[in-house]
PDB file of C-alpha atoms in Angstrom:
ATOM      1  CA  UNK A  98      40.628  90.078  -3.366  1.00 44.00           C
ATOM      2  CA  UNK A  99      37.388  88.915  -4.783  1.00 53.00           C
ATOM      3  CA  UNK A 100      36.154  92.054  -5.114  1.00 56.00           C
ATOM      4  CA  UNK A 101      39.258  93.705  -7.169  1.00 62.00           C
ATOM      5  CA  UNK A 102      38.734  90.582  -9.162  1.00 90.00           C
ATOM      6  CA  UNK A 103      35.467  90.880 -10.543  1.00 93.00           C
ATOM      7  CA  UNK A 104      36.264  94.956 -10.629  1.00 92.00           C
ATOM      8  CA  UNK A 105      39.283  94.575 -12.784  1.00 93.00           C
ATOM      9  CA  UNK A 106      37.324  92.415 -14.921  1.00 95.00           C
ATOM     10  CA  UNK A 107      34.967  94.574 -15.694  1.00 96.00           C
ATOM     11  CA  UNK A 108      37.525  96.957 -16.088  1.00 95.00           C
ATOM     12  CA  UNK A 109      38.911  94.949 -18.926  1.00 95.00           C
ATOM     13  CA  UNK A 110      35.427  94.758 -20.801  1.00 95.00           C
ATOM     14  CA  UNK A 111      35.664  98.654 -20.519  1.00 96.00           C
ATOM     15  CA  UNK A 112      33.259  99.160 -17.665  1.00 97.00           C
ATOM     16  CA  UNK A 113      34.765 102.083 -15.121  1.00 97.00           C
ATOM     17  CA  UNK A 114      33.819 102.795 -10.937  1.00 97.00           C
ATOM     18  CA  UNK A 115      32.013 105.874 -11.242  1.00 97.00           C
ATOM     19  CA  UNK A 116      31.028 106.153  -7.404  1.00 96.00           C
ATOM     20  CA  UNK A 117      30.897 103.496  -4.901  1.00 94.00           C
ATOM     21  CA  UNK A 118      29.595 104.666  -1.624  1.00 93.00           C
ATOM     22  CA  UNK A 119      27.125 102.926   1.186  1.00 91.00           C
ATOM     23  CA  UNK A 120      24.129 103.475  -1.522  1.00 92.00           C
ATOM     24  CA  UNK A 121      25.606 101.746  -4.341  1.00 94.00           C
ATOM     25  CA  UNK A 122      27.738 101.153  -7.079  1.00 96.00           C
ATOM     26  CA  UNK A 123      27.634 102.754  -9.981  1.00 97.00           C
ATOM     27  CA  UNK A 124      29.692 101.970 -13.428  1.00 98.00           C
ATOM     28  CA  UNK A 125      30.090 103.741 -16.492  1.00 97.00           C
ATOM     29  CA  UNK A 126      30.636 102.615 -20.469  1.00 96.00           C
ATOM     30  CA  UNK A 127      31.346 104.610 -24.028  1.00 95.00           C
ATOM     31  CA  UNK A 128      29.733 102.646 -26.444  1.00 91.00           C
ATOM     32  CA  UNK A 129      31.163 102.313 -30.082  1.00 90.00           C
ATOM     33  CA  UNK A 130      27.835 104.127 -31.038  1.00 88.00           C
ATOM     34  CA  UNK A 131      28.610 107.281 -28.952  1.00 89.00           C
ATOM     35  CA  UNK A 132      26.318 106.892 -25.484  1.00 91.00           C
ATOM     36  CA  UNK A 133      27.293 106.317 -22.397  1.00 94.00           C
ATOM     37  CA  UNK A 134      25.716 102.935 -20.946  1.00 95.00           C
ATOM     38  CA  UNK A 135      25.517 103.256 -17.309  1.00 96.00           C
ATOM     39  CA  UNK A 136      24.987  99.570 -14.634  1.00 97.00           C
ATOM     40  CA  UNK A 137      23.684 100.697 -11.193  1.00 96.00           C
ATOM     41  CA  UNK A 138      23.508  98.311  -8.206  1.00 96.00           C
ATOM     42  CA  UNK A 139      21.435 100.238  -5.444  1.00 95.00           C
ATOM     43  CA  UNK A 140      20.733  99.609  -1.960  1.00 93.00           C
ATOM     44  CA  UNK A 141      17.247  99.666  -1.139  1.00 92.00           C
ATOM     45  CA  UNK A 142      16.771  99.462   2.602  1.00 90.00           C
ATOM     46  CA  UNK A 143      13.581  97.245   2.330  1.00 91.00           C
ATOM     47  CA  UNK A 144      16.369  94.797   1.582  1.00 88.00           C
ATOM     48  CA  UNK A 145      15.248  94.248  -2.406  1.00 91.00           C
ATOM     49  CA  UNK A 146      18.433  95.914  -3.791  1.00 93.00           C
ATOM     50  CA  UNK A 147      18.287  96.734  -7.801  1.00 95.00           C
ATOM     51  CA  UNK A 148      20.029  96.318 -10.977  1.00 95.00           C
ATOM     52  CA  UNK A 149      19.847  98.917 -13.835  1.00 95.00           C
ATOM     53  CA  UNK A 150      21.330  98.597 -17.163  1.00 95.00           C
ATOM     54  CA  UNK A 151      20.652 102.335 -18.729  1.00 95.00           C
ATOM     55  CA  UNK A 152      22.158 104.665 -21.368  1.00 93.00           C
ATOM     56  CA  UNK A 153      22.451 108.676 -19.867  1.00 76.00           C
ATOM     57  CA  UNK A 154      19.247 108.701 -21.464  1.00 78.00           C
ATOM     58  CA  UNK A 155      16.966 105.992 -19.678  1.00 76.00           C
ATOM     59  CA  UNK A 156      17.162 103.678 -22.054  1.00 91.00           C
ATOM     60  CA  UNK A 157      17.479 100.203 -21.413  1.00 92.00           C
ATOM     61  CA  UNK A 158      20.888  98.779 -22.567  1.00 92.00           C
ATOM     62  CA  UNK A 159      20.777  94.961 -22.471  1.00 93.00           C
ATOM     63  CA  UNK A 160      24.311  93.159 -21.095  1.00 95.00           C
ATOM     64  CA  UNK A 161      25.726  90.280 -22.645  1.00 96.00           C
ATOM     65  CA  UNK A 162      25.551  87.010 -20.752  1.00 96.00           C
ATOM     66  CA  UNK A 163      29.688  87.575 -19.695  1.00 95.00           C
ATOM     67  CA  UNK A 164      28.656  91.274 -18.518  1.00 96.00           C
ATOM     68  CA  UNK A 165      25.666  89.742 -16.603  1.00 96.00           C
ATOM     69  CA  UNK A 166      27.439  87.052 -14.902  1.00 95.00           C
ATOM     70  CA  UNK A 167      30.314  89.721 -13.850  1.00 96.00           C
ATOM     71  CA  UNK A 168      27.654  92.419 -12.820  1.00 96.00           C
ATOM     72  CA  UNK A 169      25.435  89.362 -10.630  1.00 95.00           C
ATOM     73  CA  UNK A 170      28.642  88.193  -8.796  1.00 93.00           C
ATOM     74  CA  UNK A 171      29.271  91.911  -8.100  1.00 93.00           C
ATOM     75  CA  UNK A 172      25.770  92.134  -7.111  1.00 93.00           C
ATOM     76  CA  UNK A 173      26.219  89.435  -4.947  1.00 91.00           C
ATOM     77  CA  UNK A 174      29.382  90.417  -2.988  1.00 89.00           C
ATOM     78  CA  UNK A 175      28.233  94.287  -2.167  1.00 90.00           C
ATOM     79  CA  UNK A 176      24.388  92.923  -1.237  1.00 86.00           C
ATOM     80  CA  UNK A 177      26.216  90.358   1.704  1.00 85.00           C
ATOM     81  CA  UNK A 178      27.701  93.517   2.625  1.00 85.00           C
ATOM     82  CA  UNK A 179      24.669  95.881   3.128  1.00 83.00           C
ATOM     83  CA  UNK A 180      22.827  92.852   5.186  1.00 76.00           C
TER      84      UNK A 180
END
């Protein structure tokens, strides 16, 4: 249930599951400005799993502290998984 929470939360913000599979977790945003802003959580299997906050581009898009706290307790739930 936690999971669908923070999921559907992010849904509401406008933030869609673009794939979710054993190497990550992978969301996708249109912006009002036209581009696609992209949030990434990826298993590393040294254990050091990453973040990335990216437009189609590879530019950095910054996340607003309510987007960061939703995408760290997300981060959180999937990295107890993988270890």
């Amino acid at each position: 249930m936690i999971f669908l929470n923070v999921d559907k939360r992010l849904e509401k913000i406008g933030y869609k599951i673009v794939r979710d599979d054993k190497y990550g977790v992978e969301y996708e945003r249109e912006e009002p400005q036209g581009y696609i802003h992209k949030v990434v959580i990826l298993h590393k299997a040294s254990g050091n799993h990453i973040m990335q906050s990216y437009t189609g581009i590879n530019q950095l898009v910054g996340l607003t502290l309510k987007e960061q706290i939703l995408f760290t307790r997300k981060f959180k739930q999937i990295s107890r998984a993988w270890n």
